[in-house]
Amino acid sequence: MTQQAAIALGIELRVLANSLDESAARVIADTRLGDYRDLAVLRDFAKGCDAITFDHEHVPTEHVRALTEDGFAVHPGAEALVHAQDKAVMRERLTAIGAPCPPWRRIASVEDVTEFATEHGWPVVLKAVRGGYDGRGVWVCRSAEEAAEVLAGGVPLMAETFVPFERELAVLVARSPHGQGVSYPVVETVQRDGICVEVLAPAPGLDPERAAQAQRIALKIAHELGVTGLLAVEMFETATGLVVNELAMRPHNSGHWTIDGARTSQFEQHLRAVLDLPLGSPSLAAPVVVMANLLGGDDPDLFSRYEHVMAHDPGVKIHFYGKDVRPGRKIGHVTALGTDLDEVRARAQHAAVYLSEGRYT
Amino acid sequence: MTQQAAIALGIELRVLANSLDESAARVIADTRLGDYRDLAVLRDFAKGCDAITFDHEHVPTEHVRALTEDGFAVHPGAEALVHAQDKAVMRERLTAIGAPCPPWRRIASVEDVTEFATEHGWPVVLKAVRGGYDGRGVWVCRSAEEAAEVLAGGVPLMAETFVPFERELAVLVARSPHGQGVSYPVVETVQRDGICVEVLAPAPGLDPERAAQAQRIALKIAHELGVTGLLAVEMFETATGLVVNELAMRPHNSGHWTIDGARTSQFEQHLRAVLDLPLGSPSLAAPVVVMANLLGGDDPDLFSRYEHVMAHDPGVKIHFYGKDVRPGRKIGHVTALGTDLDEVRARAQHAAVYLSEGRYT
C-alpha cells in the first residue's frame, strides 16, 4: 500500500524482504532479499537510500541505532521506536509525560502479581513486554494460579489493571523530522477475539472535547517521544475518560480507512513524514467512512467471490494484500463511504463477510 | 497508475517495456523487455497472462488480431481498437451508426482538398489517418497552397471541416466483455497549443440533457464498436450541438481526475473491464474536481518545488509519472477537490504552474 502512494509522489521504493512471495516484493521492482535481524544485511540494503523506514516494529533497536550512527536517515529513530517495541519502556515514558495510563508495574514473580492485585484488584492483565500483536502476548488473569501459568512461559512480563472500557478508539498522527504534526480524526475500532474487525471514522457520537483531547494526547506523545513518521495511539474510552492502551509507529490497520476515506492516505502521510516533506490534509473524504478487515476463511479461493461483491455494491473499495489465505489472517480490507453510519457499516460488513466466508450478513 | 489500482485488487501486472527506465517498468516487478511491434515478442510475453491490454494504441492491429487468434484474451480487441488507430475507419463507422461527425472525406490529392473546400468552405482540417497525438498530425489549412504543403509530407490524410466549437468536452466510458457499460460524468477539457492543460469535472454549466446525450453517444459508440476496456470520446460543444472529435481506447488524460475525484479510478475501471469483472461506481468524490497537467519546464529539478506546493495546499494531490523532464512533456498532474469551481481551479493551477515553471499564478 505504501507503493501506491510512492508511485503518485514519484518516490522509488526499495524493499528488504524475506522472499519474493511477500506482499511488498510482489509489487516493488527493487526488492532485496535478506534478514532484517542481520545488521550487515541492513547496512548493505541502506546504501543509496534517502530514508529508511519499517512496516513492522521488529527490527532490533540496536540495529536501528547503528544505522543512524552510520549516517543513514532512519525514521522513526531508535529512541522513538523503542516505545513501540517495549511496553514497559512505553509505560514509563507515558507516565512521565502525563499521558493517561492504567496503573502498571514490571513483574518478575507471582508475588509481584499478587502484590499488584492486592493494591488494584483482580483481574490483572499480564502483557509480554516485547513482541505482542493482535491479542497475542496479552493474558487476563483472575487469580495467582492463572498468573503463575503465564509466568511459566518465561517471557518478560508487566502487569496492568483491567480497564473497564466502553469502547476502543484510535488516533493516528504523523510527525516529521522538522516537527510538523497532523492528526487524523479519532476513530472507533471494533475488536473480536483481540483482532480489529472494523474501524468507524469518525468515532460515532464522540464528544468533540474528548475527541480534541485524544488528538492532543497523541500529538503530545509523538512530540515528546520524537516520533518521525506515523504514530497510532490506541485508547480506551471509559466512564471517566481516556486511557492509552498501545502505540504503533508505522502505517496501522486502524488507519487503512484513509486510503479511500481521507484526502491523504496514511501511506502517503508516512512517506511525506519520513522524507521531511510538508504533511497532507487529514480531512475525511465523506461524512462517514467504515473499514472492515478481510479475515481468511476456510476457502482460500477469494477470487470466486470477488464478482458478487463488486456487482452487489459498485461503490465499495476492495483491498487485497497479496497474502495467502489462512483462517483468521488479515488478508485485505474493504472500505465504504457515505452519510448514514448504519447503511455504510452494513455495506462494509456485507462485503467483508461475503469475501471472507462466502455467506451473507 | 494502473499498478496503483492493481495492487488494491490483488491483480499482478506484467509489463512489456522498451527499457527498465520507463515509467511502468520502474514500479512493476514483472517487467519484460521487448518491442511491441514484434509479434514473436508479444506472443512470448502473453504466455500465462489472463488478459492483455495496452496503455497506448500503437500496437499493430494485425498483431492484436493474431494474439486473439492464438486464444489470448486481448482487450480491446483488434476490431474495436482499429477505430482508435485509424481516423478514417473511425469516421466511416461513426457516420454509419449515426454519431454526430463533421463533414469529412479521405483525400489523396490537392484536388480532393479543393473539392472538399468548394463544398464546405475553408479552412479545411487535414489529419494524418494514423499516428497523431496531442495536436501532432493535425493541420488547419486556409488555402490550396497550405494543403499542398501538408500533402507533400506523404502521410495518408483525411479532410474534415473546421468545427467552430464553444468548448471541448470528453466522456469516459467503460465496457466489459459481457456488455456492462458505465459512464463517468462529462468533463470539460481545456487545451493550449493542442495539448490538454486542464480538466474540469463535471463540465461547468453543461445542460443536463446535453450531458445525458453526450453519455448516450459515448456508450453507444462503445457498444457498436465492441469496445472492451475504457473508451474516451472527445467532443466539441458547438452552438448547434455535439460533434465527436476523437476516440481513445485506454485510460486517458481526460480521466486522470478520477484517481482522486471519483469512487473508482479509470485505471481500476479499466482493469475491471478487461478482466470482465463488474464495473465500479463512477460517482464524483466531491462536487467539483479539477485536474491540471504538469508540463515539463526548463528546469528539470521538480523536487525542489515539491515542498512549496505541498506546504501551500495540503489538500492538493500530486502525481508524477516517473518521466524525465522535457519542455512541454506531460510529466504528471495535480488534482484539487472542493465545492467552488473558481477556488478549486485556482488551487490546481497554482500547484501545476509552480511545479512546472517555478512561478506563481
XYZ file of C-alpha atoms in Angstrom, chain B:
361
model
C -1.087 4.396 -12.360
C -2.603 1.065 -13.381
C -0.250 -0.554 -10.867
C -1.796 1.513 -8.072
C -5.192 0.057 -8.922
C -3.836 -3.448 -9.469
C -2.229 -3.527 -6.023
C -5.574 -2.922 -4.316
C -7.393 -5.533 -6.371
C -4.690 -8.158 -5.854
C -4.019 -8.289 -9.596
C -0.419 -8.982 -10.598
C 0.751 -6.977 -13.590
C 3.355 -7.920 -16.152
C 4.550 -5.121 -18.397
C 6.284 -5.115 -21.764
C 8.667 -2.161 -21.851
C 11.438 -0.891 -24.081
C 13.745 -0.233 -21.159
C 13.857 -0.542 -17.394
C 13.791 3.262 -17.179
C 10.224 3.512 -18.484
C 7.563 4.687 -16.013
C 5.758 1.351 -15.767
C 8.948 -0.703 -15.544
C 10.056 1.325 -12.544
C 7.083 0.221 -10.447
C 6.240 -3.265 -11.733
C 8.276 -6.229 -10.518
C 7.473 -8.471 -13.514
C 8.869 -6.338 -16.348
C 9.820 -7.919 -19.670
C 11.878 -6.007 -22.217
C 10.965 -6.100 -25.880
C 9.496 -4.346 -28.899
C 5.685 -4.232 -29.080
C 5.932 -4.163 -32.892
C 7.417 -7.681 -32.914
C 4.726 -10.381 -32.903
C 7.107 -13.041 -31.584
C 7.869 -10.788 -28.603
C 4.159 -10.241 -27.982
C 3.397 -13.979 -28.167
C 6.143 -14.807 -25.705
C 5.042 -12.010 -23.398
C 1.390 -13.089 -23.467
C 2.014 -16.627 -22.213
C 0.494 -17.025 -18.759
C -1.433 -13.740 -18.810
C -5.177 -13.843 -18.028
C -5.784 -10.713 -20.075
C -3.716 -8.412 -22.248
C -4.274 -4.685 -22.685
C -2.426 -1.550 -23.765
C -1.513 1.868 -22.429
C -1.119 3.238 -25.952
C -2.732 2.468 -29.306
C 0.349 1.827 -31.430
C 0.431 -1.978 -31.266
C -0.144 -3.040 -34.892
C -3.767 -4.047 -35.475
C -2.700 -7.292 -37.166
C -0.632 -8.314 -34.118
C -3.630 -7.733 -31.863
C -5.703 -9.901 -34.189
C -3.024 -12.613 -34.218
C -2.887 -12.742 -30.410
C -6.660 -13.133 -30.244
C -6.484 -15.926 -32.816
C -3.855 -17.609 -30.628
C -6.511 -17.700 -27.900
C -5.273 -14.855 -25.703
C -7.845 -12.525 -24.142
C -6.895 -9.182 -25.681
C -8.934 -6.102 -24.667
C -9.799 -4.031 -26.554
C -9.781 -6.432 -29.494
C -8.459 -5.571 -32.946
C -11.935 -4.925 -34.418
C -12.554 -2.228 -31.809
C -9.020 -0.889 -31.473
C -8.659 -0.039 -35.153
C -11.182 2.773 -34.618
C -8.751 4.461 -32.239
C -5.826 3.815 -34.576
C -7.294 4.866 -37.915
C -9.263 8.110 -38.029
C -10.852 7.341 -41.420
C -12.105 3.937 -40.251
C -13.431 5.692 -37.147
C -15.289 8.355 -39.186
C -16.791 5.728 -41.509
C -18.098 3.712 -38.584
C -19.354 6.664 -36.542
C -21.160 8.029 -39.595
C -22.749 4.606 -40.123
C -24.065 4.378 -36.542
C -25.361 7.948 -36.561
C -22.902 9.504 -34.117
C -22.527 13.251 -34.796
C -19.452 13.875 -37.007
C -18.273 16.886 -39.009
C -18.358 16.502 -42.811
C -15.193 14.562 -43.802
C -13.536 12.568 -46.599
C -10.375 10.634 -47.356
C -8.048 12.640 -49.608
C -5.200 11.711 -51.917
C -4.511 14.973 -53.760
C -4.774 18.760 -53.576
C -7.761 18.439 -55.944
C -9.555 16.321 -53.342
C -8.985 19.080 -50.785
C -10.142 21.924 -53.011
C -13.220 19.889 -53.991
C -13.968 19.397 -50.294
C -13.400 23.130 -49.648
C -15.674 24.094 -52.507
C -18.468 22.163 -50.859
C -17.745 23.030 -47.201
C -15.542 26.138 -47.294
C -12.109 26.980 -45.908
C -10.431 26.354 -43.542
C -10.101 22.623 -44.048
C -8.649 20.490 -41.280
C -6.228 17.867 -42.593
C -5.486 14.950 -40.295
C -2.989 12.108 -40.534
C -5.141 8.976 -40.694
C -2.808 7.211 -38.260
C -0.400 8.201 -35.512
C -1.493 11.718 -34.499
C -1.212 12.728 -30.855
C -1.515 15.910 -28.767
C -2.136 18.147 -31.761
C 0.531 16.493 -33.891
C -0.836 15.123 -37.176
C -3.463 17.891 -37.445
C -3.150 20.859 -39.805
C -5.662 23.684 -40.239
C -5.326 24.771 -43.917
C -6.693 28.054 -45.211
C -5.765 27.584 -48.859
C -4.854 25.001 -51.511
C -1.216 26.085 -51.107
C -1.217 25.234 -47.410
C -2.876 21.908 -48.151
C -0.269 21.118 -50.812
C 2.488 21.626 -48.252
C 0.886 19.132 -45.881
C 0.299 16.652 -48.710
C 3.980 16.885 -49.586
C 4.689 15.180 -46.240
C 3.494 11.940 -47.803
C 1.395 10.589 -44.921
C -2.137 9.271 -45.638
C -4.571 12.086 -44.898
C -8.236 12.857 -44.462
C -10.084 16.169 -44.506
C -12.661 17.476 -42.054
C -14.454 20.794 -41.811
C -13.216 23.206 -39.186
C -15.729 22.944 -36.320
C -16.432 26.350 -34.719
C -16.701 24.952 -31.207
C -17.511 26.731 -27.972
C -15.565 24.316 -25.835
C -14.237 20.768 -25.751
C -15.873 18.040 -23.713
C -14.857 14.461 -23.020
C -16.852 11.447 -21.950
C -15.098 8.459 -20.464
C -16.992 5.182 -20.534
C -16.071 1.602 -19.737
C -17.494 -1.545 -21.270
C -16.781 -5.119 -20.267
C -16.795 -8.212 -22.497
C -20.161 -9.320 -21.115
C -21.589 -5.952 -22.125
C -21.872 -3.919 -18.925
C -21.318 -0.228 -19.589
C -20.731 2.718 -17.295
C -20.167 6.406 -17.980
C -18.268 8.931 -15.898
C -19.673 12.454 -15.679
C -18.982 14.583 -18.772
C -15.928 16.811 -18.296
C -14.639 19.946 -19.971
C -11.097 19.776 -21.324
C -9.091 22.963 -21.738
C -6.377 22.854 -24.413
C -3.400 25.074 -25.062
C -1.411 24.628 -28.314
C -3.269 21.373 -28.920
C -2.291 19.940 -25.540
C -4.811 19.365 -22.751
C -3.804 21.505 -19.795
C -6.849 21.278 -17.545
C -9.911 19.072 -16.991
C -12.977 20.336 -15.130
C -15.292 17.683 -13.674
C -18.183 17.867 -14.090
C -18.239 20.173 -17.157
C -19.332 23.535 -15.667
C -22.811 24.699 -16.550
C -23.454 21.901 -19.016
C -27.125 21.473 -19.778
C -28.192 18.175 -18.088
C -29.923 16.987 -21.254
C -26.872 17.630 -23.357
C -24.745 15.856 -20.726
C -27.025 12.823 -20.892
C -26.896 12.938 -24.683
C -23.082 13.000 -24.616
C -23.050 9.967 -22.307
C -25.521 8.130 -24.551
C -23.367 8.826 -27.619
C -20.254 7.515 -25.868
C -21.974 4.384 -24.555
C -23.467 3.727 -27.977
C -20.055 4.016 -29.647
C -18.580 1.623 -27.061
C -21.392 -0.840 -27.706
C -21.429 -0.593 -31.509
C -17.649 -0.850 -31.803
C -17.475 -3.718 -29.295
C -15.041 -1.832 -27.065
C -13.758 -3.796 -24.068
C -11.981 -1.621 -21.524
C -12.074 2.156 -21.494
C -13.199 4.472 -24.261
C -12.624 8.220 -24.102
C -14.778 10.177 -26.548
C -13.569 13.720 -27.165
C -16.335 16.020 -28.359
C -16.836 19.610 -29.433
C -19.736 21.536 -27.965
C -20.988 23.914 -30.675
C -23.837 26.395 -30.901
C -25.937 23.684 -32.532
C -24.952 20.631 -30.502
C -22.283 17.989 -30.012
C -19.738 16.733 -32.558
C -17.419 13.786 -31.943
C -13.762 14.702 -32.430
C -11.502 11.802 -31.415
C -11.585 8.387 -29.734
C -9.050 6.821 -27.370
C -9.293 3.245 -26.092
C -7.292 3.219 -22.887
C -7.031 5.139 -19.640
C -6.886 8.695 -20.922
C -5.535 12.027 -19.782
C -9.088 13.410 -19.652
C -9.815 10.792 -16.959
C -6.850 11.315 -14.635
C -9.113 13.348 -12.347
C -10.877 10.081 -11.428
C -7.907 8.806 -9.352
C -8.708 11.230 -6.551
C -12.023 12.594 -7.762
C -14.210 9.543 -8.417
C -15.115 6.481 -6.358
C -13.463 4.283 -8.990
C -10.345 5.483 -10.791
C -10.236 4.992 -14.546
C -7.307 2.625 -14.024
C -9.295 0.399 -11.666
C -12.228 0.617 -14.080
C -10.044 -0.466 -16.996
C -8.740 -3.465 -15.029
C -12.272 -4.439 -14.025
C -13.441 -4.127 -17.628
C -10.634 -6.091 -19.296
C -10.974 -8.846 -16.673
C -14.771 -8.898 -17.178
C -15.416 -8.018 -13.520
C -18.413 -5.878 -12.536
C -17.658 -2.197 -13.105
C -17.180 0.275 -10.265
C -19.111 3.402 -9.337
C -18.188 6.436 -11.474
C -19.563 8.914 -8.882
C -17.742 12.108 -8.109
C -15.920 12.208 -4.773
C -16.586 15.952 -4.447
C -18.895 18.440 -6.189
C -16.004 19.960 -8.166
C -12.805 18.250 -9.264
C -10.085 19.949 -11.325
C -7.076 18.182 -12.847
C -4.193 20.238 -14.230
C -1.388 18.667 -16.246
C 2.213 19.203 -15.256
C 4.167 20.111 -18.357
C 7.919 19.977 -18.232
C 9.583 23.388 -17.981
C 13.164 24.491 -18.441
C 14.298 23.347 -15.018
C 14.308 19.550 -14.690
C 14.595 19.661 -10.879
C 10.923 19.297 -9.974
C 11.616 18.019 -6.498
C 12.948 21.321 -5.235
C 9.478 22.792 -5.885
C 7.662 19.901 -4.259
C 7.860 21.269 -0.755
C 6.385 24.629 -1.624
C 3.352 23.110 -3.312
C 2.760 20.612 -0.508
C 3.107 23.265 2.163
C 0.933 25.768 0.294
C -2.001 23.385 -0.114
C -2.061 20.188 1.978
C -5.157 19.019 0.096
C -3.840 19.099 -3.470
C -2.928 15.674 -4.843
C 0.313 15.381 -6.790
C 1.004 12.680 -9.366
C 4.345 12.214 -11.069
C 4.825 9.728 -13.893
C 8.476 8.890 -13.336
C 9.403 10.534 -16.648
C 12.396 12.694 -17.352
C 11.529 16.373 -17.656
C 11.473 17.804 -21.201
C 9.904 21.168 -22.052
C 6.210 20.695 -22.871
C 6.147 16.971 -21.990
C 3.344 15.734 -19.715
C 5.292 14.618 -16.667
C 2.485 14.427 -14.119
C -0.700 16.070 -12.955
C -2.288 17.599 -9.893
C -5.864 17.293 -8.688
C -7.845 19.576 -6.403
C -11.308 18.869 -4.966
C -13.898 21.136 -3.409
C -17.197 22.880 -3.877
C -16.384 26.185 -5.578
C -15.134 25.959 -9.181
C -13.091 29.179 -9.175
C -11.369 28.303 -5.910
C -10.648 24.682 -6.874
C -9.391 25.724 -10.295
C -7.095 28.338 -8.791
C -5.632 25.745 -6.396
C -4.953 23.253 -9.189
C -3.487 25.977 -11.418
C -1.221 27.302 -8.712
C 0.199 23.861 -7.998
C 0.616 22.942 -11.660
C 2.251 26.193 -12.745
C 4.550 26.328 -9.743
C 5.651 22.709 -10.158
C 6.157 23.107 -13.901
C 7.689 26.542 -14.079
C 8.596 27.663 -10.576
C 6.433 30.777 -10.803
C 3.200 31.861 -9.154
C -0.127 32.135 -10.958
